[in-house]
GROMACS .gro file of C-alpha atoms in nm:
model
  473
    1MET     CA    1  16.931  13.088   9.667
    2PHE     CA    2  17.255  13.249   9.782
    3ARG     CA    3  17.307  13.331  10.148
    4ARG     CA    4  17.355  13.701  10.210
    5PRO     CA    5  17.559  13.843  10.496
    6HIS     CA    6  17.359  13.958  10.792
    7GLN     CA    7  17.384  14.337  10.787
    8THR     CA    8  17.404  14.467  11.140
    9GLU     CA    9  17.518  14.818  11.051
   10PRO     CA   10  17.302  15.061  10.855
   11PRO     CA   11  17.478  15.272  10.593
   12GLY     CA   12  17.661  15.564  10.750
   13ALA     CA   13  17.664  15.412  11.099
   14PRO     CA   14  17.989  15.452  11.295
   15LEU     CA   15  18.210  15.148  11.269
   16PRO     CA   16  18.286  14.949  11.584
   17ARG     CA   17  18.612  14.835  11.729
   18LEU     CA   18  18.728  14.513  11.575
   19ALA     CA   19  18.852  14.207  11.756
   20ARG     CA   20  19.109  14.004  11.561
   21GLY     CA   21  19.428  13.809  11.625
   22ALA     CA   22  19.596  13.824  11.963
   23GLY     CA   23  19.423  14.137  12.087
   24HIS     CA   24  19.179  14.414  12.001
   25GLN     CA   25  19.235  14.616  11.687
   26THR     CA   26  19.086  14.957  11.634
   27LEU     CA   27  18.923  15.035  11.304
   28ASN     CA   28  19.220  15.250  11.203
   29ALA     CA   29  19.459  14.962  11.264
   30ALA     CA   30  19.240  14.731  11.058
   31VAL     CA   31  19.230  14.983  10.773
   32ARG     CA   32  19.611  15.011  10.781
   33SER     CA   33  19.631  14.632  10.763
   34LEU     CA   34  19.394  14.632  10.466
   35LEU     CA   35  19.615  14.885  10.287
   36ILE     CA   36  19.916  14.660  10.345
   37VAL     CA   37  19.727  14.369  10.188
   38GLY     CA   38  19.632  14.596   9.898
   39LEU     CA   39  19.993  14.707   9.853
   40GLY     CA   40  20.113  14.347   9.831
   41THR     CA   41  19.829  14.249   9.601
   42SER     CA   42  19.896  14.539   9.362
   43VAL     CA   43  20.219  14.384   9.233
   44VAL     CA   44  20.015  14.110   9.065
   45PRO     CA   45  19.780  14.318   8.844
   46LEU     CA   46  20.076  14.544   8.764
   47ASP     CA   47  20.196  14.252   8.551
   48SER     CA   48  19.971  14.390   8.276
   49ALA     CA   49  20.270  14.619   8.209
   50VAL     CA   50  20.483  14.327   8.087
   51ASN     CA   51  20.304  14.330   7.750
   52ILE     CA   52  20.438  14.682   7.692
   53GLY     CA   53  20.793  14.552   7.722
   54PHE     CA   54  20.751  14.262   7.476
   55PRO     CA   55  20.915  14.433   7.175
   56ALA     CA   56  21.215  14.537   7.387
   57ILE     CA   57  21.249  14.186   7.537
   58VAL     CA   58  21.241  14.033   7.188
   59GLY     CA   59  21.514  14.271   7.072
   60HIS     CA   60  21.729  14.233   7.386
   61PHE     CA   61  21.745  13.853   7.373
   62GLY     CA   62  21.729  13.820   6.992
   63LEU     CA   63  21.409  13.616   6.996
   64ALA     CA   64  21.163  13.517   6.727
   65ILE     CA   65  20.838  13.702   6.799
   66PRO     CA   66  20.627  13.387   6.871
   67THR     CA   67  20.876  13.287   7.144
   68ILE     CA   68  20.768  13.579   7.361
   69GLN     CA   69  20.445  13.395   7.448
   70TRP     CA   70  20.644  13.181   7.694
   71VAL     CA   71  20.700  13.486   7.912
   72VAL     CA   72  20.324  13.483   7.969
   73ILE     CA   73  20.275  13.106   7.973
   74ALA     CA   74  20.548  13.038   8.232
   75TYR     CA   75  20.392  13.292   8.469
   76VAL     CA   76  20.020  13.231   8.419
   77LEU     CA   77  20.047  12.853   8.410
   78THR     CA   78  20.241  12.841   8.739
   79GLN     CA   79  20.015  13.092   8.914
   80THR     CA   80  19.686  12.933   8.809
   81SER     CA   81  19.782  12.569   8.860
   82LEU     CA   82  19.892  12.626   9.222
   83MET     CA   83  19.642  12.888   9.341
   84LEU     CA   84  19.369  12.659   9.478
   85SER     CA   85  19.624  12.447   9.665
   86PHE     CA   86  19.775  12.763   9.812
   87GLY     CA   87  19.425  12.871   9.917
   88ARG     CA   88  19.378  12.546  10.109
   89ILE     CA   89  19.721  12.581  10.272
   90GLY     CA   90  19.623  12.936  10.375
   91ASP     CA   91  19.308  12.802  10.538
   92MET     CA   92  19.525  12.556  10.730
   93LEU     CA   93  19.827  12.768  10.827
   94GLY     CA   94  19.691  13.122  10.826
   95TYR     CA   95  19.659  13.383  10.552
   96ARG     CA   96  19.927  13.609  10.704
   97ARG     CA   97  20.195  13.344  10.657
   98ILE     CA   98  20.097  13.285  10.296
   99PHE     CA   99  20.093  13.660  10.228
  100LEU     CA  100  20.443  13.701  10.375
  101LEU     CA  101  20.572  13.406  10.176
  102GLY     CA  102  20.413  13.538   9.857
  103THR     CA  103  20.549  13.892   9.889
  104GLY     CA  104  20.893  13.762   9.986
  105ILE     CA  105  20.914  13.527   9.688
  106SER     CA  106  20.781  13.801   9.457
  107THR     CA  107  21.055  14.040   9.570
  108VAL     CA  108  21.323  13.787   9.476
  109ALA     CA  109  21.147  13.701   9.149
  110PHE     CA  110  21.120  14.063   9.031
  111ALA     CA  111  21.491  14.120   9.094
  112ALA     CA  112  21.577  13.794   8.913
  113CYS     CA  113  21.359  13.888   8.613
  114ALA     CA  114  21.517  14.235   8.586
  115MET     CA  115  21.873  14.095   8.601
  116ALA     CA  116  21.814  13.783   8.389
  117PRO     CA  117  22.128  13.719   8.179
  118SER     CA  118  21.943  13.498   7.928
  119PHE     CA  119  21.594  13.423   7.809
  120ALA     CA  120  21.599  13.086   7.987
  121ALA     CA  121  21.686  13.264   8.313
  122LEU     CA  122  21.401  13.509   8.254
  123LEU     CA  123  21.155  13.220   8.210
  124ALA     CA  124  21.281  13.052   8.528
  125ALA     CA  125  21.236  13.379   8.717
  126ARG     CA  126  20.884  13.412   8.572
  127VAL     CA  127  20.800  13.068   8.714
  128ILE     CA  128  20.916  13.190   9.057
  129GLN     CA  129  20.712  13.505   9.007
  130GLY     CA  130  20.407  13.288   8.928
  131ILE     CA  131  20.453  13.106   9.259
  132GLY     CA  132  20.467  13.436   9.446
  133ALA     CA  133  20.160  13.572   9.265
  134GLY     CA  134  19.966  13.251   9.332
  135LEU     CA  135  20.044  13.275   9.702
  136ILE     CA  136  19.939  13.642   9.722
  137LEU     CA  137  19.615  13.606   9.528
  138SER     CA  138  19.514  13.284   9.703
  139CYS     CA  139  19.509  13.453  10.042
  140GLY     CA  140  19.440  13.819   9.953
  141PRO     CA  141  19.058  13.827   9.969
  142ALA     CA  142  19.047  13.598  10.274
  143LEU     CA  143  19.314  13.798  10.459
  144ALA     CA  144  19.138  14.127  10.383
  145THR     CA  145  18.797  14.008  10.507
  146SER     CA  146  18.947  13.842  10.817
  147LEU     CA  147  19.053  14.185  10.945
  148PHE     CA  148  18.693  14.304  10.986
  149PRO     CA  149  18.362  14.175  11.127
  150GLU     CA  150  18.164  13.939  10.906
  151ALA     CA  151  17.890  14.198  10.856
  152MET     CA  152  18.142  14.417  10.671
  153ARG     CA  153  18.255  14.140  10.437
  154THR     CA  154  18.104  14.276  10.115
  155ARG     CA  155  18.235  14.628  10.169
  156ILE     CA  156  18.584  14.494  10.237
  157LEU     CA  157  18.572  14.277   9.925
  158ALA     CA  158  18.474  14.591   9.733
  159ARG     CA  159  18.772  14.781   9.873
  160TYR     CA  160  19.001  14.489   9.794
  161MET     CA  161  18.881  14.491   9.431
  162THR     CA  162  18.934  14.869   9.424
  163MET     CA  163  19.299  14.823   9.521
  164PHE     CA  164  19.334  14.541   9.267
  165GLY     CA  165  19.189  14.770   8.999
  166ILE     CA  166  19.431  15.049   9.088
  167GLY     CA  167  19.726  14.816   9.029
  168TRP     CA  168  19.570  14.701   8.702
  169ALA     CA  169  19.523  15.062   8.586
  170LEU     CA  170  19.878  15.167   8.676
  171GLY     CA  171  20.028  14.878   8.478
  172PRO     CA  172  19.984  15.003   8.120
  173SER     CA  173  19.982  15.375   8.206
  174VAL     CA  174  20.276  15.430   8.443
  175PHE     CA  175  20.495  15.152   8.307
  176GLY     CA  176  20.454  15.280   7.952
  177LEU     CA  177  20.655  15.580   8.068
  178LEU     CA  178  20.905  15.367   8.262
  179VAL     CA  179  20.975  15.136   7.968
  180ASP     CA  180  21.036  15.439   7.747
  181ARG     CA  181  21.282  15.577   8.002
  182PHE     CA  182  21.454  15.271   8.154
  183GLY     CA  183  21.390  14.979   7.917
  184TRP     CA  184  21.206  14.647   7.949
  185SER     CA  185  21.355  14.553   8.287
  186ALA     CA  186  21.163  14.841   8.448
  187VAL     CA  187  20.841  14.636   8.443
  188PHE     CA  188  21.009  14.406   8.695
  189SER     CA  189  21.267  14.616   8.883
  190PHE     CA  190  21.022  14.888   8.985
  191ARG     CA  191  20.792  14.630   9.145
  192ALA     CA  192  21.061  14.475   9.363
  193PRO     CA  193  21.060  14.763   9.619
  194VAL     CA  194  20.679  14.753   9.632
  195ALA     CA  195  20.679  14.380   9.708
  196LEU     CA  196  20.960  14.427   9.961
  197ALA     CA  197  20.769  14.706  10.141
  198ALA     CA  198  20.458  14.485  10.158
  199PHE     CA  199  20.672  14.197  10.291
  200ILE     CA  200  20.824  14.411  10.569
  201LEU     CA  201  20.493  14.577  10.660
  202GLY     CA  202  20.323  14.236  10.648
  203PHE     CA  203  20.488  14.144  10.978
  204THR     CA  204  20.262  14.402  11.145
  205LEU     CA  205  19.949  14.216  11.031
  206PRO     CA  206  19.756  14.045  11.312
  207ARG     CA  207  19.836  13.683  11.381
  208ARG     CA  208  19.567  13.418  11.378
  209PRO     CA  209  19.550  13.189  11.681
  210ARG     CA  210  19.707  12.853  11.605
  211SER     CA  211  19.455  12.584  11.518
  212ALA     CA  212  19.477  12.208  11.528
  213PRO     CA  213  19.692  12.069  11.243
  214GLU     CA  214  19.504  11.941  10.940
  215PRO     CA  215  19.614  11.706  10.662
  216PHE     CA  216  19.693  11.854  10.321
  217ASP     CA  217  19.621  11.646  10.011
  218ALA     CA  218  19.956  11.680   9.835
  219ALA     CA  219  19.869  11.414   9.576
  220GLY     CA  220  19.542  11.594   9.501
  221GLY     CA  221  19.731  11.922   9.467
  222ALA     CA  222  19.968  11.762   9.216
  223LEU     CA  223  19.675  11.624   9.014
  224LEU     CA  224  19.505  11.963   9.015
  225ALA     CA  225  19.825  12.140   8.904
  226LEU     CA  226  19.867  11.886   8.624
  227ALA     CA  227  19.505  11.922   8.512
  228LEU     CA  228  19.508  12.302   8.512
  229SER     CA  229  19.850  12.323   8.343
  230CYS     CA  230  19.742  12.091   8.063
  231LEU     CA  231  19.414  12.281   8.027
  232LEU     CA  232  19.596  12.612   7.981
  233LEU     CA  233  19.844  12.456   7.736
  234ALA     CA  234  19.556  12.304   7.536
  235LEU     CA  235  19.383  12.642   7.522
  236ASN     CA  236  19.707  12.806   7.413
  237ARG     CA  237  19.736  12.562   7.122
  238LEU     CA  238  19.380  12.600   6.992
  239HIS     CA  239  19.486  12.851   6.725
  240LEU     CA  240  19.721  12.584   6.580
  241PRO     CA  241  19.546  12.257   6.674
  242GLY     CA  242  19.742  11.939   6.637
  243PRO     CA  243  19.823  11.612   6.816
  244ASP     CA  244  19.979  11.802   7.107
  245THR     CA  245  19.655  11.996   7.157
  246ALA     CA  246  19.454  11.674   7.183
  247LEU     CA  247  19.719  11.525   7.414
  248PHE     CA  248  19.705  11.822   7.651
  249ALA     CA  249  19.325  11.818   7.648
  250ALA     CA  250  19.313  11.445   7.724
  251ALA     CA  251  19.569  11.478   8.004
  252SER     CA  252  19.371  11.768   8.151
  253ALA     CA  253  19.044  11.572   8.144
  254ALA     CA  254  19.212  11.268   8.304
  255GLY     CA  255  19.374  11.487   8.570
  256PHE     CA  256  19.046  11.656   8.662
  257LEU     CA  257  18.867  11.321   8.680
  258LEU     CA  258  19.131  11.168   8.908
  259PHE     CA  259  19.137  11.484   9.121
  260TYR     CA  260  18.758  11.479   9.158
  261ARG     CA  261  18.752  11.113   9.258
  262ARG     CA  262  19.029  11.165   9.513
  263GLU     CA  263  18.879  11.477   9.667
  264ARG     CA  264  18.543  11.308   9.726
  265HIS     CA  265  18.708  11.073   9.978
  266PHE     CA  266  18.969  11.300  10.138
  267VAL     CA  267  18.898  11.428  10.491
  268ARG     CA  268  18.984  11.792  10.412
  269PRO     CA  269  18.973  11.822  10.032
  270ILE     CA  270  19.138  12.110   9.850
  271ILE     CA  271  18.792  12.203   9.725
  272ASP     CA  272  18.462  12.062   9.841
  273PHE     CA  273  18.270  11.971   9.526
  274SER     CA  274  17.941  11.955   9.715
  275HIS     CA  275  17.916  12.334   9.671
  276PHE     CA  276  17.875  12.281   9.298
  277ARG     CA  277  17.547  12.099   9.360
  278ASN     CA  278  17.414  12.449   9.408
  279GLY     CA  279  17.322  12.537   9.050
  280ASP     CA  280  17.348  12.911   9.109
  281PHE     CA  281  17.699  12.874   9.251
  282THR     CA  282  17.811  12.671   8.952
  283VAL     CA  283  17.654  12.912   8.704
  284MET     CA  284  17.824  13.212   8.868
  285ASN     CA  285  18.167  13.048   8.841
  286VAL     CA  286  18.108  12.974   8.473
  287MET     CA  287  17.991  13.333   8.427
  288ASN     CA  288  18.312  13.462   8.586
  289VAL     CA  289  18.514  13.264   8.331
  290LEU     CA  290  18.308  13.394   8.040
  291ILE     CA  291  18.285  13.758   8.150
  292ASN     CA  292  18.664  13.768   8.183
  293LEU     CA  293  18.699  13.594   7.847
  294ALA     CA  294  18.500  13.876   7.686
  295ALA     CA  295  18.677  14.150   7.886
  296PHE     CA  296  19.021  14.032   7.773
  297ALA     CA  297  18.939  14.157   7.422
  298ILE     CA  298  19.053  14.501   7.538
  299MET     CA  299  19.402  14.403   7.656
  300LEU     CA  300  19.438  14.165   7.360
  301LEU     CA  301  19.327  14.378   7.064
  302ALA     CA  302  19.298  14.742   7.172
  303PRO     CA  303  19.681  14.787   7.185
  304PHE     CA  304  19.703  14.685   6.817
  305SER     CA  305  19.431  14.931   6.722
  306LEU     CA  306  19.589  15.214   6.923
  307SER     CA  307  19.933  15.145   6.772
  308ARG     CA  308  19.787  15.212   6.426
  309ILE     CA  309  19.672  15.563   6.517
  310PRO     CA  310  19.927  15.813   6.380
  311GLY     CA  311  20.093  16.031   6.643
  312LEU     CA  312  19.967  15.837   6.945
  313SER     CA  313  20.266  15.769   7.173
  314LEU     CA  314  20.317  15.454   7.379
  315PRO     CA  315  20.252  15.634   7.711
  316ALA     CA  316  19.934  15.791   7.567
  317ALA     CA  317  19.815  15.449   7.449
  318GLY     CA  318  19.885  15.313   7.798
  319ILE     CA  319  19.669  15.585   7.950
  320VAL     CA  320  19.381  15.494   7.718
  321LEU     CA  321  19.418  15.126   7.812
  322ALA     CA  322  19.404  15.223   8.180
  323VAL     CA  323  19.049  15.358   8.143
  324SER     CA  324  18.890  15.011   8.171
  325PRO     CA  325  19.055  14.918   8.504
  326LEU     CA  326  18.977  15.270   8.629
  327GLY     CA  327  18.614  15.180   8.567
  328VAL     CA  328  18.666  14.879   8.795
  329VAL     CA  329  18.813  15.110   9.062
  330LEU     CA  330  18.507  15.338   9.046
  331ALA     CA  331  18.255  15.053   9.039
  332ALA     CA  332  18.388  14.842   9.329
  333PRO     CA  333  18.280  15.073   9.617
  334VAL     CA  334  17.948  15.137   9.442
  335ALA     CA  335  17.888  14.762   9.424
  336GLY     CA  336  17.971  14.733   9.793
  337ARG     CA  337  17.701  14.986   9.880
  338LEU     CA  338  17.447  14.837   9.641
  339THR     CA  339  17.468  14.499   9.815
  340LEU     CA  340  17.306  14.663  10.118
  341SER     CA  341  16.983  14.699   9.918
  342PHE     CA  342  17.001  14.454   9.627
  343ARG     CA  343  17.082  14.089   9.580
  344PRO     CA  344  17.438  14.021   9.456
  345ARG     CA  345  17.295  13.823   9.163
  346LEU     CA  346  17.108  14.131   9.036
  347ILE     CA  347  17.423  14.344   9.067
  348ALA     CA  348  17.622  14.082   8.876
  349LEU     CA  349  17.369  14.080   8.592
  350SER     CA  350  17.370  14.460   8.581
  351GLY     CA  351  17.746  14.440   8.545
  352CYS     CA  352  17.704  14.199   8.252
  353VAL     CA  353  17.471  14.446   8.079
  354LEU     CA  354  17.724  14.730   8.114
  355CYS     CA  355  18.007  14.506   7.994
  356SER     CA  356  17.809  14.422   7.682
  357VAL     CA  357  17.724  14.788   7.617
  358GLY     CA  358  18.087  14.894   7.664
  359LEU     CA  359  18.229  14.623   7.437
  360CYS     CA  360  17.969  14.706   7.174
  361GLY     CA  361  18.074  15.071   7.193
  362ILE     CA  362  18.438  14.975   7.139
  363SER     CA  363  18.333  14.788   6.824
  364LEU     CA  364  18.221  15.123   6.677
  365SER     CA  365  18.565  15.285   6.717
  366GLY     CA  366  18.866  15.264   6.492
  367SER     CA  367  19.032  15.599   6.426
  368ALA     CA  368  19.195  15.889   6.611
  369ALA     CA  369  18.864  16.076   6.603
  370ASP     CA  370  18.701  15.783   6.786
  371ILE     CA  371  18.935  15.789   7.089
  372PRO     CA  372  18.672  15.965   7.310
  373LEU     CA  373  18.417  15.696   7.213
  374LEU     CA  374  18.677  15.424   7.278
  375ALA     CA  375  18.766  15.565   7.621
  376ALA     CA  376  18.401  15.613   7.721
  377SER     CA  377  18.315  15.259   7.612
  378MET     CA  378  18.612  15.120   7.804
  379ALA     CA  379  18.497  15.307   8.114
  380ILE     CA  380  18.147  15.159   8.084
  381GLN     CA  381  18.288  14.810   8.031
  382GLY     CA  382  18.524  14.847   8.327
  383PHE     CA  383  18.247  14.977   8.550
  384GLY     CA  384  18.033  14.676   8.459
  385LEU     CA  385  18.321  14.438   8.522
  386GLY     CA  386  18.377  14.598   8.864
  387LEU     CA  387  18.012  14.551   8.959
  388PHE     CA  388  18.021  14.190   8.847
  389GLN     CA  389  18.347  14.101   9.024
  390VAL     CA  390  18.241  14.235   9.363
  391ALA     CA  391  17.903  14.062   9.339
  392TYR     CA  392  18.068  13.739   9.226
  393PHE     CA  393  18.319  13.734   9.513
  394GLU     CA  394  18.037  13.804   9.758
  395ILE     CA  395  17.838  13.511   9.620
  396VAL     CA  396  18.134  13.272   9.639
  397THR     CA  397  18.237  13.372   9.992
  398ALA     CA  398  17.874  13.364  10.114
  399THR     CA  399  17.821  13.014   9.973
  400MET     CA  400  18.140  12.855  10.105
  401PRO     CA  401  18.200  12.824  10.484
  402ALA     CA  402  18.424  13.073  10.664
  403HIS     CA  403  18.700  12.815  10.719
  404ASP     CA  404  18.730  12.781  10.339
  405ARG     CA  405  18.781  13.151  10.266
  406GLY     CA  406  19.126  13.091  10.120
  407VAL     CA  407  18.986  12.841   9.870
  408ALA     CA  408  18.692  13.073   9.793
  409GLY     CA  409  18.924  13.363   9.708
  410ALA     CA  410  19.156  13.138   9.510
  411LEU     CA  411  18.860  12.998   9.315
  412GLY     CA  412  18.756  13.350   9.218
  413MET     CA  413  19.104  13.444   9.102
  414ALA     CA  414  19.162  13.112   8.921
  415THR     CA  415  18.838  13.131   8.721
  416ARG     CA  416  18.927  13.492   8.630
  417THR     CA  417  19.268  13.385   8.497
  418ILE     CA  418  19.125  13.088   8.305
  419GLY     CA  419  18.879  13.330   8.142
  420ASN     CA  420  19.164  13.558   8.038
  421VAL     CA  421  19.361  13.270   7.887
  422MET     CA  422  19.053  13.149   7.701
  423GLY     CA  423  18.995  13.502   7.578
  424ALA     CA  424  19.350  13.532   7.448
  425THR     CA  425  19.300  13.213   7.246
  426VAL     CA  426  18.937  13.229   7.135
  427LEU     CA  427  18.919  13.600   7.053
  428MET     CA  428  19.253  13.600   6.869
  429LEU     CA  429  19.130  13.300   6.670
  430VAL     CA  430  18.811  13.492   6.580
  431PHE     CA  431  19.012  13.801   6.485
  432GLN     CA  432  19.263  13.611   6.270
  433THR     CA  433  18.987  13.415   6.096
  434LEU     CA  434  18.797  13.734   6.012
  435ARG     CA  435  19.110  13.920   5.902
  436GLY     CA  436  19.257  13.639   5.698
  437SER     CA  437  19.589  13.717   5.532
  438SER     CA  438  19.498  14.068   5.422
  439PRO     CA  439  19.737  14.335   5.558
  440ASP     CA  440  19.528  14.639   5.464
  441GLU     CA  441  19.385  14.879   5.721
  442GLU     CA  442  19.021  14.837   5.620
  443THR     CA  443  19.029  14.460   5.675
  444PHE     CA  444  19.200  14.508   6.013
  445GLN     CA  445  18.932  14.750   6.132
  446ALA     CA  446  18.650  14.526   6.008
  447ALA     CA  447  18.797  14.225   6.192
  448PHE     CA  448  18.863  14.436   6.505
  449GLN     CA  449  18.506  14.562   6.518
  450ALA     CA  450  18.351  14.223   6.446
  451THR     CA  451  18.562  14.056   6.719
  452PHE     CA  452  18.441  14.309   6.974
  453ARG     CA  453  18.082  14.245   6.868
  454VAL     CA  454  18.145  13.876   6.937
  455ALA     CA  455  18.289  13.971   7.276
  456ALA     CA  456  17.987  14.193   7.349
  457ALA     CA  457  17.753  13.905   7.268
  458ILE     CA  458  17.901  13.692   7.549
  459PRO     CA  459  17.782  13.901   7.850
  460ALA     CA  460  17.457  13.974   7.666
  461GLY     CA  461  17.405  13.600   7.628
  462LEU     CA  462  17.477  13.548   7.997
  463VAL     CA  463  17.203  13.797   8.088
  464LEU     CA  464  16.951  13.626   7.857
  465PHE     CA  465  17.047  13.286   7.999
  466ALA     CA  466  16.996  13.413   8.356
  467ILE     CA  467  16.655  13.562   8.264
  468VAL     CA  468  16.536  13.242   8.097
  469ARG     CA  469  16.669  13.031   8.382
  470GLY     CA  470  16.487  13.252   8.633
  471LEU     CA  471  16.161  13.233   8.441
  472ARG     CA  472  16.176  12.854   8.437
  473ARG     CA  473  16.188  12.836   8.817
   0.00000   0.00000   0.00000
């Protein structure tokens, strides 16, 4: 059974002064610090806007369309492979330092992406951007919760997810307008000042007292980066399986095995695998991968469906795509309040139900007349995802000790990203298989709707699994 935070404050009670860092912080100061963390974090989910600029990037650099995938791979692979190691370093050196480093690197990376003279330079800048994003996400949840008393942890996680959702919603909506007006480089250049502001304001964040130095397992970090990188590359190649796919899969399996064996004997491992002996903890991490796999159907396929609707502009399509993350924004504070009365596991399962209902609703849409149904279904799906994510982060942070909060937050973000990558591969494979080589509209809509029914079946299956598992206890 998961540990729940001890609630010392009834709902609506006045909030106390907070003691953190070198002195005493008032609640207002802590809230300002939380907003700074949210500002820095927002530049990462805003990367959803990059997809809008793909056609312009292809035209600007004279690329073959399949080549554009490396803009995503270079960024996601770097971010995901390093995130857990960055989380451990944050636990050792302090989350403030990692946040400052992440926002500083991101500022440079955004400027380099916007001014890239060649496609190779753009990919190199995306790798740097992935490092910055990995640093920010690895420490974000831990830094946010460290600003407040432990009893407020769930509510602060909810507010952190709200700010993350706002950045996610602004990506396709606002940047659709910016790309129309300023070109593809706007998806990078307009984020540089945001990252710079967060970097400068980050120096006002409270410092953590210096602790005794701890060893960092650099060899283990390298093995983990290798294993995760090869895993993501293997997943990326599933739609065209070949010898390289098997090679990446084998290298990933070998890397994970060597990493596991090393971490079992290291004094301060990057991740303590003993937590995974808790069956509920393991199941929730797998569920986070799968729920994000299913949710990625929207960002993967909905843009293609919207682009086929006559008269629907790019900015208007971006606004429709923003409805799902807006659902996350609305759900996060609700989830934070619900944890005062209900177990996080129940909230997570409720989120799965809503995700399934929303994805099923999307499967019924397909024309301009169905846009209200599409938007309503996206809102339901996003609301369910928001409930699940807050409950999931609460479960992970409650299970792992306080001194591992950086790793706990990084684990949550890494499993989310792995789910998205798996979704991009698996769901596109399902869609292409169902569509075949037919270019006609009717076949497209049939494949689109069937793929979303497959996506809807994933969270529904998770709920049934949880019910059966509970009944067997």
